[in-house]
Coordinates of C-alpha atoms in Angstrom, one line a residue:
M142 CA -2.5 0.0 8.4
I143 CA -1.6 3.7 8.1
F144 CA 2.0 4.3 6.9
S145 CA 4.2 7.1 8.1
P146 CA 5.0 9.9 5.6
S147 CA 8.6 8.5 5.2
R148 CA 7.2 5.1 4.4
L149 CA 4.8 6.5 1.9
A150 CA 7.6 8.4 0.2
R151 CA 9.7 5.3 0.0
T152 CA 6.8 3.3 -1.4
A153 CA 6.2 5.9 -4.0
S154 CA 9.9 5.8 -5.0
V155 CA 9.8 2.0 -5.4
L156 CA 6.5 2.1 -7.3
A157 CA 8.0 4.7 -9.7
L158 CA 11.0 2.3 -10.3
M159 CA 8.5 -0.6 -10.8
L160 CA 6.7 1.4 -13.5
A161 CA 10.0 2.3 -15.2
A162 CA 11.2 -1.3 -15.1
G163 CA 7.8 -2.6 -16.4
T164 CA 7.3 -4.9 -13.3
L165 CA 4.1 -3.4 -11.9
A166 CA 1.0 -5.8 -11.9
P167 CA 2.5 -8.5 -14.1
A168 CA 0.5 -11.4 -15.6
L169 CA 0.9 -13.5 -12.5
A170 CA -1.3 -11.1 -10.5
Q171 CA -4.5 -9.5 -11.7
D172 CA -4.2 -10.5 -15.3
A173 CA -3.8 -14.2 -14.4
A174 CA -7.1 -14.1 -12.6
A175 CA -9.1 -12.6 -15.4
P176 CA -10.5 -15.1 -18.0
A177 CA -9.5 -14.4 -21.5
A178 CA -12.2 -13.1 -23.8
E179 CA -13.5 -15.7 -26.2
A180 CA -12.6 -15.0 -29.8
P181 CA -15.4 -15.1 -32.4
A182 CA -15.9 -18.6 -33.8
E183 CA -14.9 -17.5 -37.3
A184 CA -11.7 -15.8 -36.2
A185 CA -8.5 -17.5 -37.2
P186 CA -5.7 -17.9 -34.6
T187 CA -3.4 -14.9 -34.5
A188 CA 0.3 -15.6 -34.7
P189 CA 2.4 -13.9 -32.0
A190 CA 4.1 -10.7 -33.0
A191 CA 7.8 -11.1 -33.9
P192 CA 10.1 -9.6 -31.4
V193 CA 11.4 -6.2 -32.3
S194 CA 15.1 -5.5 -32.0
P195 CA 15.9 -2.4 -29.8
D196 CA 18.3 -1.3 -32.6
T197 CA 15.5 -1.1 -35.2
V198 CA 15.4 2.4 -36.6
V199 CA 11.9 3.9 -36.7
A200 CA 12.9 7.4 -38.0
T201 CA 15.9 9.6 -38.8
V202 CA 16.0 13.3 -37.9
G203 CA 18.7 15.2 -39.7
G204 CA 20.5 12.0 -40.3
E205 CA 20.3 11.0 -36.6
P206 CA 18.5 7.7 -35.9
I207 CA 15.6 7.1 -33.5
T208 CA 15.4 3.5 -32.5
E209 CA 12.9 1.2 -30.7
A210 CA 15.1 1.5 -27.7
D211 CA 14.7 5.3 -27.7
L212 CA 11.0 4.8 -27.8
S213 CA 11.2 2.5 -24.7
F214 CA 13.3 5.1 -22.9
A215 CA 10.8 7.8 -23.6
A216 CA 8.0 5.6 -22.4
E217 CA 9.7 5.3 -19.0
D218 CA 9.5 9.0 -18.6
L219 CA 6.0 9.5 -20.0
T220 CA 4.1 6.7 -18.2
Q221 CA 1.4 9.0 -16.9
E222 CA 0.8 10.6 -20.3
L223 CA 0.7 7.3 -22.1
S224 CA -1.8 5.9 -19.6
Q225 CA -4.3 8.6 -20.6
M226 CA -4.3 7.8 -24.4
P227 CA -5.5 4.8 -26.6
A228 CA -2.8 2.2 -27.3
E229 CA -2.7 2.9 -31.0
Q230 CA -1.7 6.6 -30.3
R231 CA 1.2 5.9 -28.0
K232 CA 3.9 5.0 -30.4
P233 CA 3.2 8.1 -32.7
F234 CA 3.1 10.3 -29.6
L235 CA 6.5 9.0 -28.4
L236 CA 8.0 9.4 -31.8
R237 CA 6.8 13.0 -32.0
V238 CA 8.3 13.7 -28.6
L239 CA 11.6 12.2 -29.7
I240 CA 11.7 14.1 -33.0
D241 CA 11.1 17.4 -31.1
M242 CA 13.8 16.3 -28.6
K243 CA 16.3 15.7 -31.4
V244 CA 15.9 19.1 -33.1
M245 CA 15.9 21.0 -29.8
A246 CA 18.9 19.1 -28.4
K247 CA 20.9 19.9 -31.6
A248 CA 19.9 23.6 -31.2
G249 CA 21.1 23.5 -27.5
Q250 CA 24.3 21.8 -28.5
D251 CA 25.0 24.4 -31.3
A252 CA 24.3 27.2 -28.7
G253 CA 27.0 25.7 -26.4
M254 CA 24.5 24.8 -23.6
A255 CA 26.2 21.3 -23.2
D256 CA 29.4 23.0 -22.1
T257 CA 28.1 24.7 -19.0
P258 CA 28.9 23.3 -15.5
L259 CA 25.2 23.2 -14.6
F260 CA 24.5 21.0 -17.7
Q261 CA 27.3 18.7 -16.7
Q262 CA 25.8 18.3 -13.3
R263 CA 22.4 17.6 -14.9
L264 CA 24.0 15.0 -17.2
N265 CA 25.6 13.3 -14.3
Y266 CA 22.3 13.2 -12.4
L267 CA 20.5 11.7 -15.5
K268 CA 23.3 9.1 -15.8
E269 CA 22.9 8.0 -12.2
R270 CA 19.1 7.9 -12.5
A271 CA 19.4 5.6 -15.5
L272 CA 21.9 3.4 -13.7
R273 CA 19.5 3.2 -10.6
R274 CA 16.6 2.1 -12.9
A275 CA 18.8 -0.5 -14.6
F276 CA 20.1 -1.8 -11.3
F277 CA 16.5 -2.0 -9.9
A278 CA 15.2 -3.8 -12.9
E279 CA 18.0 -6.3 -13.2
T280 CA 18.9 -6.9 -9.5
I281 CA 15.8 -6.3 -7.5
A282 CA 12.8 -6.7 -9.8
N283 CA 14.2 -9.8 -11.5
A284 CA 14.7 -11.4 -8.0
V285 CA 10.9 -11.3 -7.4
T286 CA 9.9 -14.2 -9.6
E287 CA 6.6 -16.0 -9.8
D288 CA 8.1 -18.8 -7.8
A289 CA 9.1 -16.3 -5.1
V290 CA 5.6 -14.9 -5.0
R291 CA 4.1 -18.4 -4.7
A292 CA 6.5 -19.3 -1.9
Q293 CA 5.3 -16.1 -0.1
Y294 CA 1.7 -17.2 -0.7
D295 CA 2.4 -20.7 0.7
K296 CA 3.8 -19.1 3.9
F297 CA 0.8 -16.8 4.1
V298 CA -1.5 -19.8 3.8
A299 CA 0.5 -21.7 6.4
D300 CA 0.3 -18.8 8.9
F301 CA -3.4 -18.1 8.1
V302 CA -5.6 -18.2 11.2
P303 CA -9.3 -18.8 10.4
A304 CA -11.8 -16.4 11.8
E305 CA -15.6 -16.6 12.3
E306 CA -17.6 -15.2 9.4
I307 CA -21.4 -15.0 9.1
R308 CA -23.8 -14.4 6.3
A309 CA -26.7 -12.1 7.3
S310 CA -29.6 -10.3 5.8
H311 CA -31.1 -7.1 7.2
I312 CA -34.0 -4.7 6.9
L313 CA -33.1 -1.0 7.4
V314 CA -35.8 1.6 8.2
A315 CA -35.6 5.2 9.4
D316 CA -37.4 5.0 12.8
E317 CA -37.8 2.7 15.8
A318 CA -41.6 2.5 15.6
E319 CA -41.5 1.1 12.1
A320 CA -38.7 -1.3 13.0
N321 CA -40.8 -2.6 16.0
A322 CA -43.8 -3.0 13.7
I323 CA -41.8 -5.0 11.2
K324 CA -40.3 -7.2 13.9
A325 CA -43.8 -8.0 15.0
E326 CA -44.7 -9.1 11.5
L327 CA -41.7 -11.3 11.3
D328 CA -42.5 -12.9 14.7
G329 CA -45.9 -13.6 13.2
G330 CA -44.4 -15.6 10.3
A331 CA -43.9 -13.0 7.6
D332 CA -41.2 -13.7 5.0
F333 CA -38.0 -11.7 5.8
A334 CA -36.8 -11.3 2.2
T335 CA -40.2 -10.1 1.0
I336 CA -40.5 -7.4 3.7
A337 CA -36.9 -6.4 3.0
K338 CA -37.7 -5.8 -0.7
E339 CA -40.9 -3.9 0.2
K340 CA -39.8 -1.7 3.1
S341 CA -36.0 -1.6 3.6
I342 CA -34.3 1.6 2.6
D343 CA -30.9 -0.1 2.2
P344 CA -29.5 -0.3 -1.4
G345 CA -29.3 -4.1 -1.0
A346 CA -33.1 -4.4 -0.4
A347 CA -33.7 -5.7 -3.9
N348 CA -32.0 -9.0 -3.1
G349 CA -33.9 -9.5 0.1
G350 CA -31.4 -7.6 2.2
D351 CA -28.7 -10.2 1.8
L352 CA -25.3 -8.8 2.9
G353 CA -23.2 -11.9 2.0
F354 CA -20.5 -13.1 4.3
F355 CA -18.5 -10.8 6.6
G356 CA -16.2 -11.0 9.5
K357 CA -15.6 -8.9 12.6
G358 CA -14.4 -5.4 12.0
M359 CA -16.3 -5.0 8.6
M360 CA -19.5 -3.5 9.9
V361 CA -20.4 -0.6 12.1
A362 CA -20.1 -1.6 15.8
P363 CA -23.8 -1.7 16.9
F364 CA -24.7 -3.8 13.8
E365 CA -21.8 -6.1 14.2
A366 CA -22.4 -6.8 17.9
A367 CA -26.0 -7.7 17.2
A368 CA -25.3 -9.8 14.2
F369 CA -22.5 -11.9 15.9
A370 CA -24.7 -12.3 19.0
L371 CA -27.2 -14.4 17.0
T372 CA -26.5 -18.0 17.6
D373 CA -29.0 -20.1 15.5
I374 CA -29.4 -20.1 11.8
G375 CA -32.7 -18.2 10.9
Q376 CA -32.6 -16.3 14.2
I377 CA -33.8 -12.7 13.9
S378 CA -32.6 -9.8 16.1
A379 CA -34.5 -7.1 17.9
P380 CA -34.3 -3.7 16.2
V381 CA -30.7 -2.3 16.5
K382 CA -29.9 1.4 16.0
S383 CA -26.8 2.7 14.1
Q384 CA -26.0 5.9 12.4
F385 CA -27.8 4.6 9.3
G386 CA -31.2 4.0 11.0
W387 CA -32.8 0.9 12.6
H388 CA -31.7 -2.6 11.5
I389 CA -33.4 -6.0 11.9
I390 CA -30.9 -8.7 11.3
K391 CA -31.4 -12.3 10.2
L392 CA -28.6 -14.9 10.6
E393 CA -28.3 -16.9 7.4
E394 CA -25.1 -18.9 7.7
K395 CA -21.9 -19.4 9.7
R396 CA -18.5 -20.5 8.6
Q397 CA -14.7 -20.2 9.3
S398 CA -12.8 -17.9 6.9
T399 CA -10.4 -19.5 4.4
P400 CA -7.3 -17.9 2.7
P401 CA -8.0 -16.0 -0.5
A402 CA -6.9 -17.6 -3.7
F403 CA -3.4 -17.0 -5.0
E404 CA -4.7 -14.9 -7.9
Q405 CA -6.5 -12.5 -5.5
V406 CA -3.4 -11.6 -3.5
A407 CA -0.5 -12.2 -6.0
G408 CA -0.2 -8.6 -6.9
Q409 CA -0.1 -7.4 -3.3
L410 CA 2.4 -10.2 -2.4
Q411 CA 4.6 -9.2 -5.4
Q412 CA 4.6 -5.6 -4.3
Q413 CA 5.5 -6.5 -0.7
L414 CA 8.4 -8.7 -1.9
L415 CA 9.6 -5.9 -4.1
M416 CA 9.5 -3.5 -1.2
Q417 CA 11.3 -6.0 1.1
T418 CA 13.9 -6.8 -1.6
F419 CA 14.4 -3.1 -2.2
D420 CA 14.9 -2.3 1.5
D421 CA 17.3 -5.3 2.0
T422 CA 19.4 -4.4 -1.0
V423 CA 19.7 -0.7 -0.1
A424 CA 20.6 -1.6 3.5
R425 CA 23.4 -3.9 2.1
L426 CA 24.7 -1.2 -0.2
M427 CA 24.7 1.4 2.5
D428 CA 26.7 -0.8 4.9
G429 CA 30.0 0.9 5.5
V430 CA 29.2 3.9 3.4
T431 CA 30.0 7.2 5.1
I432 CA 27.3 9.9 4.6
D433 CA 28.0 13.5 5.7
I434 CA 25.2 16.0 5.8
P435 CA 26.5 19.4 7.2
D436 CA 23.1 20.9 7.9
A437 CA 22.1 19.5 11.3
A438 CA 18.4 20.0 10.8
L439 CA 18.4 18.4 7.4
K440 CA 20.5 15.5 8.7
A441 CA 17.9 14.9 11.5
A442 CA 15.1 14.9 9.0
V443 CA 16.9 12.4 6.7
D444 CA 17.7 10.2 9.7
A445 CA 14.1 10.2 10.7
Q446 CA 13.1 9.0 7.3
S447 CA 15.7 6.2 7.5
E448 CA 14.4 4.8 10.8
T449 CA 13.1 1.2 10.7
Q450 CA 9.6 1.1 9.4
P451 CA 6.8 -1.3 10.5
A452 CA 6.4 -4.5 8.5
E453 CA 4.0 -4.6 5.6
E454 CA 0.5 -5.9 6.2
A455 CA -0.4 -9.4 5.3
P456 CA -2.8 -9.7 2.4
A457 CA -6.4 -8.9 3.2
Q458 CA -8.3 -12.0 4.4

């Protein structure tokens, strides 16, 4: 579905909090679906790394400590930069940033910058931002457990409505005359896959034109109508024109769709639950709170963003 600008902005806000809280794409989602790489036969088992205390000092700058917790805080603010560098470079990069920050902060303090009203306003903003992140991580993100995601998946499966899917192959050529000539060959007993490999201009020609299984709404309209009009396995259509050229379609199989595996949709379900939990929590916190926006135009724009948004889509089937 296409979300409104206000919904997109709200989603971006929650995703930023998810990144800061370290809750985006956990092991229960995509990582759980990926098989672990096999270790070389001669490699000895690796012991898990010992947990590191957030109070561990990694450096001192002018007698001021920099701790593992400070590195974590910096990582929250520099997610994009960290994603663009190798893992082994991230900790040195963060430490370099914190060293620079320490010396510049001291210089600012010595210059009296911390005593200005504007700085105090900025400090209050940063405090509230940190509290918002902490509240999100502990109250919202922690509520979206693997059990909650699995319960959502069970509901999705229970509500799942099977739809017809077909597996088809096709031969795609540029003009109608060639398509009619190929159809005549096929009617005379020529092998469909062989002709697809020889004459089809579709990228999938190398595998005999096999398109795999698809449901309604996944192909261009003329192709879809012709493909789903085929009734018998092995039946071949008359040439059909689309914006890509002329198709000859062969029906290979029919089936009813089934729900995707948990691992395929866990990440999407987790994100949906986070969004729903976020919205419900904010609505509860807003209950009874008086908000005054003197600028009428600005108030109208904020109210428009606060309107009820459409429900999230179900996972792709």
